Coordinates of C-alpha atoms and ligand atoms in Angstrom, one line a residue:
M47 CA 12.9 22.7 59.2
I48 CA 12.2 24.2 55.8
R49 CA 12.3 28.0 55.8
P50 CA 9.5 29.8 53.9
R51 CA 11.7 30.7 51.0
S52 CA 12.8 27.0 50.4
H53 CA 9.2 25.9 50.7
W54 CA 8.2 28.3 47.9
F55 CA 11.1 27.0 45.8
I56 CA 10.2 23.3 46.2
T57 CA 6.5 24.1 45.3
V58 CA 7.6 25.7 42.0
V59 CA 9.9 22.7 41.2
F60 CA 7.1 20.2 41.8
A61 CA 4.7 22.3 39.7
L62 CA 7.2 22.4 36.8
L63 CA 7.8 18.6 37.0
A64 CA 4.0 18.0 36.9
A65 CA 3.7 20.2 33.8
L66 CA 6.3 18.3 31.9
P67 CA 5.0 15.5 29.7
A68 CA 5.5 12.1 31.2
L69 CA 8.2 10.2 29.4
G70 CA 6.1 7.8 27.3
T71 CA 6.9 4.3 26.1
E72 CA 8.5 3.8 22.7
W73 CA 6.6 1.2 20.6
H74 CA 7.7 -0.3 17.3
A75 CA 5.8 -1.6 14.3
A76 CA 6.5 -2.5 10.6
V77 CA 5.1 -1.2 7.3
G78 CA 5.0 -3.7 4.5
A79 CA 6.9 -6.9 3.8
Q80 CA 8.1 -8.5 0.7
S81 CA 9.5 -11.7 -0.8
Q82 CA 13.2 -11.9 -1.7
N83 CA 12.5 -11.3 -5.4
K84 CA 10.1 -8.4 -4.4
G85 CA 7.3 -10.0 -6.4
R86 CA 5.1 -10.7 -3.4
Q87 CA 4.2 -7.5 -1.5
A88 CA 2.4 -7.5 1.8
L89 CA 0.5 -4.2 1.7
A90 CA 0.0 -4.1 5.5
F91 CA 0.7 -2.5 8.8
L92 CA 2.3 -5.2 10.8
P93 CA 0.5 -5.5 13.2
N94 CA -2.5 -3.3 12.3
E95 CA -4.0 -2.9 15.8
I96 CA -2.0 -1.5 18.8
W97 CA -3.0 -0.4 22.2
I98 CA -0.8 2.4 23.8
H99 CA -1.0 5.2 26.4
V100 CA -1.3 8.9 25.9
G101 CA 2.2 10.3 25.7
D102 CA 3.6 7.1 24.0
N103 CA 5.4 7.1 20.7
I104 CA 5.2 4.6 17.8
T105 CA 8.0 4.2 15.3
W106 CA 7.1 2.5 12.0
T107 CA 9.9 0.9 10.1
F108 CA 9.3 0.4 6.3
N109 CA 10.3 -3.0 5.0
A110 CA 9.2 -3.0 1.3
D111 CA 10.3 -1.5 -2.0
D112 CA 6.7 -0.8 -2.9
I113 CA 5.9 2.7 -1.5
H114 CA 3.7 3.2 1.6
T115 CA 2.7 6.0 3.9
V116 CA 1.8 6.1 7.6
T117 CA -1.2 8.4 7.7
F118 CA -3.7 9.6 10.3
L119 CA -6.5 11.6 8.6
T120 CA -9.0 13.5 10.7
D121 CA -12.5 12.2 11.3
G122 CA -14.5 12.7 8.1
Q123 CA -11.6 14.0 6.1
V124 CA -11.9 13.1 2.4
R125 CA -9.1 10.7 1.4
P126 CA -6.6 12.6 -0.7
P127 CA -4.5 11.2 -3.6
F128 CA -1.2 10.1 -2.1
P129 CA 1.0 12.7 -3.9
V130 CA -1.1 15.4 -2.2
G131 CA -0.6 14.2 1.3
C132 CA -2.6 15.9 4.2
P133 CA -2.0 18.2 2.1
G134 CA 1.7 18.2 2.6
F135 CA 3.8 15.7 4.6
S136 CA 5.0 15.6 8.2
S137 CA 8.5 15.0 9.5
S138 CA 9.2 12.0 11.7
G139 CA 8.5 12.9 15.3
A140 CA 5.1 14.4 14.5
S141 CA 2.4 14.7 17.2
F142 CA -1.1 13.5 16.6
D143 CA -4.2 14.2 18.8
G144 CA -6.9 13.6 16.2
S145 CA -7.4 17.3 15.3
T146 CA -4.9 17.7 12.5
C147 CA -3.9 15.2 9.7
V148 CA -0.4 13.7 10.0
T149 CA 1.2 11.7 7.2
S150 CA 4.7 10.5 6.3
P151 CA 5.9 10.9 2.8
P152 CA 5.8 7.7 0.6
F153 CA 8.7 5.7 2.1
V154 CA 10.5 2.4 1.2
T155 CA 12.8 -0.1 2.8
G156 CA 15.0 1.3 5.6
Q157 CA 13.1 4.5 6.2
S158 CA 11.1 5.1 9.4
F159 CA 8.5 7.5 10.8
S160 CA 7.6 8.2 14.5
V161 CA 4.4 9.6 15.8
L162 CA 3.8 10.9 19.4
F163 CA 0.1 10.4 20.5
T164 CA -0.9 13.3 22.8
A165 CA -4.6 12.6 23.2
A166 CA -6.7 9.5 24.1
G167 CA -8.9 8.1 21.3
N168 CA -9.2 5.3 18.8
F169 CA -7.5 6.5 15.6
K170 CA -7.6 4.9 12.2
L171 CA -4.2 4.3 10.4
V172 CA -4.2 4.3 6.6
C173 CA -1.7 4.1 3.7
L174 CA -2.5 6.8 1.2
V175 CA -1.1 4.7 -1.6
H176 CA -3.1 1.5 -0.9
E177 CA -6.8 1.5 0.0
D178 CA -7.0 -1.9 1.7
M179 CA -4.1 -1.3 4.0
T180 CA -5.5 0.1 7.3
G181 CA -5.2 -0.3 11.0
V182 CA -6.3 1.2 14.4
I183 CA -4.2 2.7 17.2
H184 CA -6.0 2.7 20.6
V185 CA -4.6 5.5 22.7
L186 CA -5.7 4.9 26.3
D187 CA -5.4 7.1 29.4
T188 CA -2.2 6.4 31.3
S189 CA -4.1 4.8 34.2
A190 CA -5.6 2.1 31.8
A191 CA -4.0 -1.4 31.6
L192 CA -2.6 -2.3 28.2
P193 CA -3.5 -5.8 26.8
H194 CA -0.1 -6.5 25.0
D195 CA 3.6 -5.8 25.2
Q196 CA 6.1 -5.1 22.5
S197 CA 7.2 -8.7 22.2
F198 CA 3.6 -9.8 21.5
Y199 CA 3.4 -7.2 18.7
D200 CA 6.8 -8.3 17.3
Q201 CA 5.6 -12.0 17.1
Q202 CA 2.3 -11.0 15.7
A203 CA 4.0 -8.9 13.0
A204 CA 6.3 -11.7 12.0
R205 CA 3.5 -14.3 11.9
E206 CA 1.3 -12.0 9.7
A207 CA 4.1 -11.2 7.3
H208 CA 4.9 -14.8 7.0
T209 CA 1.3 -15.8 6.3
L210 CA 0.8 -13.0 3.7
L211 CA 4.1 -13.8 1.9
T212 CA 3.8 -17.5 1.8
S213 CA 0.0 -18.2 1.5
P214 CA -0.3 -20.5 -1.5
D215 CA -4.0 -19.8 -2.1
I216 CA -3.6 -16.5 -3.9
F217 CA -2.2 -18.5 -6.9
T218 CA -5.2 -20.8 -7.1
G219 CA -8.4 -19.8 -8.7
H220 CA -10.0 -19.0 -12.0
H221 CA -6.9 -17.4 -13.6
H222 CA -5.8 -20.9 -14.6
D223 CA -9.1 -21.3 -16.6
R224 CA -8.7 -18.1 -18.6
P225 CA -8.5 -18.3 -22.4
P226 CA -5.0 -18.9 -23.7
Q227 CA -4.4 -15.3 -25.0
V228 CA -5.5 -13.6 -21.8
I229 CA -2.8 -12.7 -19.3
A230 CA -3.4 -11.9 -15.6
A231 CA -1.5 -8.7 -14.8
G232 CA -1.3 -9.5 -11.1
I233 CA -3.3 -11.3 -8.5
G234 CA -3.9 -10.6 -4.9
K235 CA -6.0 -11.1 -1.8
I236 CA -7.4 -8.9 1.0
V237 CA -7.3 -10.3 4.6
A238 CA -9.4 -8.7 7.4
T239 CA -8.5 -8.2 11.0
A240 CA -10.6 -6.3 13.6
G241 CA -8.2 -3.4 13.0
G242 CA -8.7 -3.3 9.3
H243 CA -7.4 -4.7 6.0
Q244 CA -4.1 -6.2 5.0
T245 CA -3.5 -7.1 1.3
V246 CA -1.0 -9.4 -0.4
S247 CA -0.3 -8.6 -4.1
L248 CA 1.7 -10.5 -6.6
M249 CA 3.4 -7.9 -8.7
R250 CA 4.0 -10.1 -11.7
F251 CA 2.4 -10.9 -15.1
L252 CA 1.3 -14.4 -14.5
E253 CA 2.3 -15.5 -18.0
P254 CA 5.5 -13.5 -18.4
E255 CA 6.1 -14.7 -21.9
L256 CA 3.4 -15.5 -24.4
L257 CA 3.7 -16.8 -28.0
V258 CA 1.1 -15.6 -30.6
H259 CA 0.9 -15.1 -34.3
A260 CA 0.8 -11.9 -36.4
G261 CA -2.7 -10.7 -36.5
D262 CA -3.6 -12.1 -33.0
T263 CA -5.0 -10.0 -30.2
V264 CA -3.6 -10.4 -26.6
E265 CA -5.7 -9.4 -23.7
W266 CA -4.7 -8.4 -20.1
D267 CA -6.9 -8.2 -17.1
N268 CA -6.1 -7.9 -13.4
D269 CA -7.1 -10.4 -10.6
D270 CA -5.8 -8.2 -7.8
P271 CA -8.8 -6.8 -5.8
I272 CA -7.1 -3.4 -5.2
T273 CA -3.7 -2.9 -6.8
P274 CA -3.8 -1.3 -10.3
H275 CA -1.2 -2.3 -12.9
T276 CA -0.3 -1.0 -16.4
I277 CA 0.7 -2.7 -19.6
T278 CA 3.3 -0.4 -21.1
F279 CA 5.2 -1.0 -24.4
G280 CA 8.0 1.4 -25.4
E281 CA 8.6 4.5 -23.5
E282 CA 7.1 5.0 -20.1
P283 CA 4.6 8.0 -20.1
Q284 CA 5.8 11.1 -18.3
G285 CA 3.6 12.3 -15.5
D286 CA 0.3 10.7 -14.3
P287 CA 0.4 6.9 -15.2
A288 CA -3.4 6.5 -14.7
P289 CA -4.7 7.5 -18.2
P290 CA -3.9 5.5 -21.3
S291 CA -1.8 6.8 -24.2
G292 CA -3.5 8.7 -27.0
N293 CA -3.3 5.8 -29.5
V294 CA -5.6 3.6 -27.4
T295 CA -9.3 3.2 -28.3
T296 CA -12.3 1.7 -26.5
D297 CA -14.0 -1.4 -27.6
A298 CA -17.8 -1.8 -27.3
D299 CA -17.5 -3.8 -24.1
G300 CA -15.4 -1.1 -22.4
A301 CA -12.0 -2.7 -22.9
L302 CA -9.2 -0.6 -24.1
H303 CA -7.5 -1.6 -27.4
A304 CA -4.4 -0.6 -29.3
T305 CA -2.4 -1.9 -32.3
I306 CA 1.3 -2.6 -32.3
S307 CA 3.2 -3.0 -35.5
S308 CA 6.8 -2.1 -34.5
R309 CA 9.0 -2.3 -31.4
S310 CA 9.2 1.5 -31.6
D311 CA 5.5 1.9 -30.9
N312 CA 4.7 3.4 -27.5
V313 CA 1.5 2.0 -26.1
H314 CA 0.4 2.6 -22.5
S315 CA -2.8 1.0 -21.1
G316 CA -3.2 3.3 -18.1
F317 CA -4.5 1.7 -14.9
I318 CA -6.1 -1.7 -15.4
I319 CA -7.9 -2.8 -12.3
S320 CA -10.7 -5.2 -11.2
A321 CA -14.1 -3.4 -11.1
P322 CA -14.3 -1.7 -7.7
Q323 CA -16.5 -2.7 -4.7
E324 CA -19.4 -0.6 -3.6
R325 CA -19.1 1.2 -0.3
I326 CA -22.0 2.4 1.9
G327 CA -22.3 6.1 1.9
L328 CA -20.3 6.7 -1.3
P329 CA -21.7 7.2 -4.8
Q330 CA -21.7 4.0 -6.9
A331 CA -18.2 3.6 -8.4
P332 CA -18.0 3.2 -12.2
V333 CA -16.9 -0.1 -13.6
G334 CA -13.6 1.4 -14.7
T335 CA -11.1 -0.1 -17.1
T336 CA -10.8 -3.8 -16.4
R337 CA -9.3 -5.1 -19.7
F338 CA -6.7 -4.1 -22.2
R339 CA -6.2 -5.6 -25.7
I340 CA -3.4 -5.3 -28.2
T341 CA -3.5 -6.6 -31.7
F342 CA 0.0 -7.4 -33.0
T343 CA 0.3 -7.1 -36.8
K344 CA 4.0 -8.0 -37.3
A345 CA 6.3 -10.8 -36.2
G346 CA 8.9 -9.8 -33.5
V347 CA 9.7 -9.8 -29.8
Y348 CA 7.9 -7.1 -27.8
P349 CA 9.0 -6.5 -24.2
Y350 CA 6.7 -4.6 -21.9
I351 CA 6.5 -3.5 -18.2
C352 CA 4.0 -2.4 -15.6
A353 CA 5.0 1.3 -15.2
L354 CA 4.1 1.1 -11.5
H355 CA 5.9 -2.0 -10.5
D356 CA 8.8 -2.6 -13.0
D357 CA 11.2 -1.7 -10.2
L358 CA 9.8 -4.8 -8.4
G359 CA 10.5 -6.9 -11.5
M360 CA 7.0 -6.7 -13.1
K361 CA 8.0 -7.2 -16.8
G362 CA 6.9 -9.5 -19.6
R363 CA 7.2 -10.0 -23.4
I364 CA 5.0 -11.1 -26.3
V365 CA 6.7 -13.2 -28.9
V366 CA 4.8 -12.7 -32.2
L367 CA 5.5 -15.5 -34.8
P368 CA 4.7 -14.9 -38.5
Ligands
CU443 CU1 2.0 -3.4 -11.5

Protein backbone atom coordinates (compact mmCIF):
# COMPACT_ATOMS: atom_id res chain seq x y z
CA MET A 1 0.00 0.00 0.00
CA ILE A 2 1.32 3.47 -0.91
CA ARG A 3 1.25 5.92 1.91
CA PRO A 4 -0.04 9.46 1.07
CA ARG A 5 3.48 10.98 1.21
CA SER A 6 4.91 8.47 -1.31
CA HIS A 7 1.92 9.04 -3.58
CA TRP A 8 2.66 12.76 -3.68
CA PHE A 9 6.32 12.03 -4.43
CA ILE A 10 5.52 9.68 -7.34
CA THR A 11 3.11 12.23 -8.83
CA VAL A 12 5.86 14.87 -8.83
CA VAL A 13 8.36 12.48 -10.44
CA PHE A 14 5.91 11.65 -13.25
CA ALA A 15 5.11 15.32 -13.77
CA LEU A 16 8.83 16.09 -14.07
CA LEU A 17 9.38 13.25 -16.57
CA ALA A 18 6.47 14.44 -18.70
CA ALA A 19 7.90 17.96 -18.75
CA LEU A 20 11.30 16.81 -20.01
CA PRO A 21 11.73 16.87 -23.80
CA ALA A 22 11.43 13.41 -25.32
CA LEU A 23 14.80 12.18 -26.53
CA GLY A 24 14.51 12.75 -30.28
CA THR A 25 16.04 10.84 -33.18
CA GLU A 26 19.42 11.93 -34.55
CA TRP A 27 19.32 12.36 -38.34
CA HIS A 28 22.25 12.92 -40.68
CA ALA A 29 22.57 14.70 -44.04
CA ALA A 30 25.36 16.13 -46.20
CA VAL A 31 26.12 19.61 -47.53
CA GLY A 32 27.89 19.75 -50.88
CA ALA A 33 30.02 17.22 -52.71
CA GLN A 34 32.98 17.60 -55.03
CA SER A 35 35.13 15.79 -57.57
CA GLN A 36 38.61 14.72 -56.52
CA ASN A 37 40.24 17.73 -58.27
CA LYS A 38 37.58 20.02 -56.67
CA GLY A 39 36.63 21.34 -60.14
CA ARG A 40 33.10 19.96 -60.04
CA GLN A 41 31.07 21.21 -57.12
CA ALA A 42 27.62 19.93 -56.19
CA LEU A 43 25.98 22.97 -54.59
CA ALA A 44 23.33 20.87 -52.88
CA PHE A 45 21.78 19.62 -49.68
CA LEU A 46 22.04 15.86 -49.97
CA PRO A 47 19.21 14.93 -49.70
CA ASN A 48 17.25 18.19 -49.86
CA GLU A 49 13.93 16.95 -48.42
CA ILE A 50 13.70 15.18 -45.03
CA TRP A 51 10.74 14.20 -42.82
CA ILE A 52 11.34 14.15 -39.05
CA HIS A 53 9.49 14.45 -35.74
CA VAL A 54 9.29 17.40 -33.37
CA GLY A 55 12.20 17.03 -30.95
CA ASP A 56 14.46 15.40 -33.56
CA ASN A 57 17.88 16.68 -34.43
CA ILE A 58 19.59 16.87 -37.86
CA THR A 59 23.37 17.06 -38.20
CA TRP A 60 24.68 18.29 -41.54
CA THR A 61 28.23 17.30 -42.47
CA PHE A 62 30.00 19.52 -45.01
CA ASN A 63 31.79 17.67 -47.84
CA ALA A 64 33.15 20.41 -50.11
CA ASP A 65 35.92 23.02 -50.20
CA ASP A 66 33.50 25.54 -51.70
CA ILE A 67 31.83 27.30 -48.73
CA HIS A 68 28.18 26.68 -47.83
CA THR A 69 25.80 27.50 -44.98
CA VAL A 70 22.89 25.60 -43.38
CA THR A 71 20.32 28.36 -42.94
CA PHE A 72 16.69 28.59 -41.81
CA LEU A 73 15.33 32.09 -42.43
CA THR A 74 11.97 33.09 -40.97
CA ASP A 75 8.88 33.32 -43.22
CA GLY A 76 9.15 36.47 -45.34
CA GLN A 77 12.64 37.38 -44.13
CA VAL A 78 14.64 39.23 -46.79
CA ARG A 79 17.58 37.07 -47.86
CA PRO A 80 20.75 38.65 -46.44
CA PRO A 81 24.22 38.61 -48.05
CA PHE A 82 26.08 35.60 -46.66
CA PRO A 83 28.76 37.51 -44.68
CA VAL A 84 25.89 39.15 -42.72
CA GLY A 85 24.24 35.90 -41.59
CA CYS A 86 20.87 36.09 -39.78
CA PRO A 87 22.40 38.70 -38.91
CA GLY A 88 25.08 36.83 -36.98
CA PHE A 89 25.71 33.09 -36.90
CA SER A 90 24.51 30.30 -34.62
CA SER A 91 26.60 27.66 -32.90
CA SER A 92 26.04 24.01 -33.72
CA GLY A 93 23.28 22.61 -31.52
CA ALA A 94 20.95 25.54 -32.26
CA SER A 95 17.17 25.15 -31.89
CA PHE A 96 14.74 26.17 -34.61
CA ASP A 97 10.96 26.60 -34.28
CA GLY A 98 10.32 28.92 -37.25
CA SER A 99 10.26 32.14 -35.22
CA THR A 100 13.97 33.09 -35.21
CA CYS A 101 16.51 32.71 -38.03
CA VAL A 102 19.23 30.11 -37.53
CA THR A 103 22.35 29.85 -39.69
CA SER A 104 25.71 28.12 -39.55
CA PRO A 105 28.76 30.15 -40.50
CA PRO A 106 30.19 29.40 -43.97
CA PHE A 107 31.69 25.92 -43.54
CA VAL A 108 33.88 23.57 -45.60
CA THR A 109 34.93 19.91 -45.65
CA GLY A 110 35.01 18.25 -42.25
CA GLN A 111 32.85 20.76 -40.37
CA SER A 112 29.32 20.00 -39.20
CA PHE A 113 26.23 21.79 -37.87
CA SER A 114 23.32 20.40 -35.82
CA VAL A 115 19.82 21.83 -35.48
CA LEU A 116 17.15 20.70 -33.00
CA PHE A 117 13.59 21.16 -34.35
CA THR A 118 11.25 22.12 -31.53
CA ALA A 119 8.03 22.89 -33.43
CA ALA A 120 6.01 21.21 -36.17
CA GLY A 121 6.05 22.86 -39.60
CA ASN A 122 7.48 22.72 -43.10
CA PHE A 123 10.68 24.72 -43.08
CA LYS A 124 12.75 25.90 -46.04
CA LEU A 125 16.47 25.19 -45.88
CA VAL A 126 18.81 27.49 -47.82
CA CYS A 127 22.51 28.15 -48.36
CA LEU A 128 23.22 31.87 -47.99
CA VAL A 129 26.17 31.60 -50.39
CA HIS A 130 24.36 29.84 -53.28
CA GLU A 131 20.87 30.86 -54.44
CA ASP A 132 19.85 27.65 -56.21
CA MET A 133 20.77 25.42 -53.27
CA THR A 134 17.62 24.84 -51.24
CA GLY A 135 15.66 22.16 -49.42
CA VAL A 136 12.71 21.50 -47.10
CA ILE A 137 12.55 19.93 -43.65
CA HIS A 138 9.09 18.57 -42.76
CA VAL A 139 8.77 18.51 -38.96
CA LEU A 140 5.78 16.35 -38.02
CA ASP A 141 4.04 15.73 -34.73
CA THR A 142 5.55 12.78 -32.84
CA SER A 143 2.39 10.70 -33.48
CA ALA A 144 2.77 10.94 -37.30
CA ALA A 145 4.38 8.15 -39.33
CA LEU A 146 7.63 9.07 -41.10
CA PRO A 147 7.97 8.01 -44.77
CA HIS A 148 11.72 7.21 -44.75
CA ASP A 149 14.52 6.03 -42.47
CA GLN A 150 18.14 7.12 -42.28
CA SER A 151 19.41 4.45 -44.67
CA PHE A 152 16.97 5.70 -47.36
CA TYR A 153 18.39 9.22 -47.00
CA ASP A 154 22.00 7.94 -47.05
CA GLN A 155 21.37 6.09 -50.32
CA GLN A 156 19.50 9.04 -51.83
CA ALA A 157 22.33 11.42 -50.88
CA ALA A 158 24.96 9.15 -52.42
CA ARG A 159 22.92 8.72 -55.63
CA GLU A 160 22.28 12.46 -55.99
CA ALA A 161 25.94 13.36 -55.36
CA HIS A 162 27.04 10.79 -57.93
CA THR A 163 24.59 12.09 -60.54
CA LEU A 164 25.59 15.72 -60.01
CA LEU A 165 29.33 15.00 -60.06
CA THR A 166 29.36 12.65 -63.05
CA SER A 167 26.57 13.97 -65.30
CA PRO A 168 28.27 14.46 -68.69
CA ASP A 169 25.65 16.77 -70.14
CA ILE A 170 26.80 19.93 -68.37
CA PHE A 171 29.75 19.92 -70.77
CA THR A 172 27.67 19.69 -73.91
CA GLY A 173 26.03 22.73 -75.43
CA HIS A 174 26.68 25.97 -77.15
CA HIS A 175 29.99 26.78 -75.48
CA HIS A 176 31.66 24.58 -78.09
CA ASP A 177 30.25 26.89 -80.75
CA ARG A 178 31.53 30.14 -79.28
CA PRO A 179 33.97 32.31 -81.26
CA PRO A 180 37.64 31.28 -80.86
CA GLN A 181 38.65 34.16 -78.60
CA VAL A 182 35.76 33.83 -76.16
CA ILE A 183 36.40 31.76 -73.02
CA ALA A 184 33.65 30.26 -70.86
CA ALA A 185 34.49 31.10 -67.25
CA GLY A 186 32.55 28.18 -65.82
CA ILE A 187 29.49 26.19 -66.76
CA GLY A 188 26.76 24.65 -64.64
CA LYS A 189 23.27 23.25 -64.34
CA ILE A 190 20.36 23.52 -61.89
CA VAL A 191 18.40 20.36 -61.04
CA ALA A 192 14.98 20.56 -59.36
CA THR A 193 13.43 18.21 -56.80
CA ALA A 194 10.15 18.73 -54.94
CA GLY A 195 12.26 20.02 -52.05
CA GLY A 196 14.09 22.68 -54.05
CA HIS A 197 17.12 23.17 -56.25
CA GLN A 198 20.51 21.49 -56.46
CA THR A 199 23.22 22.95 -58.69
CA VAL A 200 26.34 21.49 -60.21
CA SER A 201 29.04 23.98 -61.16
CA LEU A 202 32.28 23.41 -63.02
CA MET A 203 34.75 25.77 -61.34
CA ARG A 204 37.12 25.91 -64.31
CA PHE A 205 37.96 28.17 -67.26
CA LEU A 206 36.89 25.90 -70.11
CA GLU A 207 39.88 26.96 -72.21
CA PRO A 208 42.57 27.20 -69.51
CA GLU A 209 45.20 28.35 -72.03
CA LEU A 210 44.54 30.50 -75.06
CA LEU A 211 47.04 31.72 -77.68
CA VAL A 212 46.43 35.13 -79.24
CA HIS A 213 48.48 37.90 -80.87
CA ALA A 214 49.43 41.33 -79.58
CA GLY A 215 46.56 43.71 -80.27
CA ASP A 216 43.93 40.95 -79.93
CA THR A 217 40.98 41.15 -77.56
CA VAL A 218 39.97 38.12 -75.46
CA GLU A 219 36.44 37.84 -74.07
CA TRP A 220 35.10 35.85 -71.12
CA ASP A 221 31.49 34.99 -70.39
CA ASN A 222 29.90 32.60 -67.89
CA ASP A 223 27.64 29.66 -68.79
CA ASP A 224 26.82 28.83 -65.18
CA PRO A 225 23.19 29.71 -64.35
CA ILE A 226 23.94 30.92 -60.83
CA THR A 227 27.61 30.87 -59.81
CA PRO A 228 29.56 34.09 -60.46
CA HIS A 229 33.22 34.02 -61.43
CA THR A 230 35.91 36.67 -61.80
CA ILE A 231 38.78 37.14 -64.25
CA THR A 232 41.65 38.50 -62.19
CA PHE A 233 45.13 39.38 -63.48
CA GLY A 234 47.85 40.44 -61.04
CA GLU A 235 46.98 41.07 -57.42
CA GLU A 236 43.67 39.94 -55.96
CA PRO A 237 41.56 42.90 -54.81
CA GLN A 238 41.28 43.40 -51.06
CA GLY A 239 37.72 43.38 -49.74
CA ASP A 240 34.54 42.91 -51.79
CA PRO A 241 35.34 40.95 -54.99
CA ALA A 242 32.02 41.92 -56.68
CA PRO A 243 32.96 45.28 -58.27
CA PRO A 244 35.59 45.60 -61.04
CA SER A 245 38.94 47.35 -60.58
CA GLY A 246 39.13 51.06 -61.36
CA ASN A 247 40.98 50.56 -64.67
CA VAL A 248 37.97 48.76 -66.24
CA THR A 249 35.64 50.61 -68.63
CA THR A 250 32.23 49.71 -70.08
CA ASP A 251 31.68 49.03 -73.79
CA ALA A 252 28.50 50.16 -75.56
CA ASP A 253 26.95 46.67 -75.24
CA GLY A 254 27.46 46.64 -71.47
CA ALA A 255 30.54 44.38 -71.48
CA LEU A 256 33.42 45.45 -69.25
CA HIS A 257 36.76 46.12 -70.96
CA ALA A 258 40.36 46.60 -69.84
CA THR A 259 43.79 46.78 -71.47
CA ILE A 260 46.83 44.83 -70.31
CA SER A 261 50.31 45.75 -71.51
CA SER A 262 52.46 44.26 -68.74
CA ARG A 263 52.46 41.32 -66.33
CA SER A 264 52.48 43.82 -63.50
CA ASP A 265 49.08 45.22 -64.53
CA ASN A 266 46.36 44.47 -61.96
CA VAL A 267 42.99 43.94 -63.66
CA HIS A 268 39.92 42.52 -61.92
CA SER A 269 36.62 41.94 -63.74
CA GLY A 270 34.38 41.82 -60.68
CA PHE A 271 31.54 39.28 -60.84
CA ILE A 272 30.78 37.97 -64.33
CA ILE A 273 27.49 36.07 -64.37
CA SER A 274 24.80 35.00 -66.79
CA ALA A 275 21.91 37.51 -66.84
CA PRO A 276 19.61 36.57 -63.92
CA GLN A 277 16.17 34.99 -64.17
CA GLU A 278 13.02 36.89 -63.28
CA ARG A 279 11.18 35.90 -60.08
CA ILE A 280 7.47 36.55 -59.46
CA GLY A 281 7.00 39.14 -56.73
CA LEU A 282 10.45 40.70 -57.11
CA PRO A 283 11.41 43.78 -59.13
CA GLN A 284 12.88 42.99 -62.56
CA ALA A 285 16.55 42.20 -62.10
CA PRO A 286 19.01 44.20 -64.22
CA VAL A 287 20.98 42.37 -66.94
CA GLY A 288 24.16 42.75 -64.91
CA THR A 289 27.71 42.18 -66.14
CA THR A 290 27.72 39.17 -68.42
CA ARG A 291 30.92 39.70 -70.45
CA PHE A 292 34.48 40.82 -69.80
CA ARG A 293 37.05 41.81 -72.43
CA ILE A 294 40.78 42.41 -72.29
CA THR A 295 42.91 43.81 -75.10
CA PHE A 296 46.52 42.60 -74.86
CA THR A 297 48.98 45.05 -76.40
CA LYS A 298 52.29 43.25 -75.79
CA ALA A 299 53.64 39.70 -76.23
CA GLY A 300 54.04 37.65 -73.07
CA VAL A 301 52.46 35.03 -70.83
CA TYR A 302 49.68 36.35 -68.60
CA PRO A 303 48.39 34.07 -65.81
CA TYR A 304 45.02 34.79 -64.19
CA ILE A 305 42.63 33.35 -61.63
CA CYS A 306 39.02 33.43 -60.54
CA ALA A 307 39.33 35.28 -57.23
CA LEU A 308 36.40 33.26 -55.81
CA HIS A 309 37.50 29.77 -56.84
CA ASP A 310 41.30 29.78 -57.31
CA ASP A 311 41.53 27.61 -54.17
CA LEU A 312 39.52 25.00 -56.10
CA GLY A 313 41.99 25.21 -59.01
CA MET A 314 40.22 27.81 -61.20
CA LYS A 315 43.19 29.34 -63.02
CA GLY A 316 44.16 30.09 -66.61
CA ARG A 317 46.65 31.90 -68.78
CA ILE A 318 46.73 33.91 -71.97
CA VAL A 319 49.78 33.47 -74.18
CA VAL A 320 50.22 36.57 -76.34
CA LEU A 321 52.44 36.09 -79.38
CA PRO A 322 53.99 39.09 -81.17
CU1 LIG B 1 35.04 31.13 -60.07
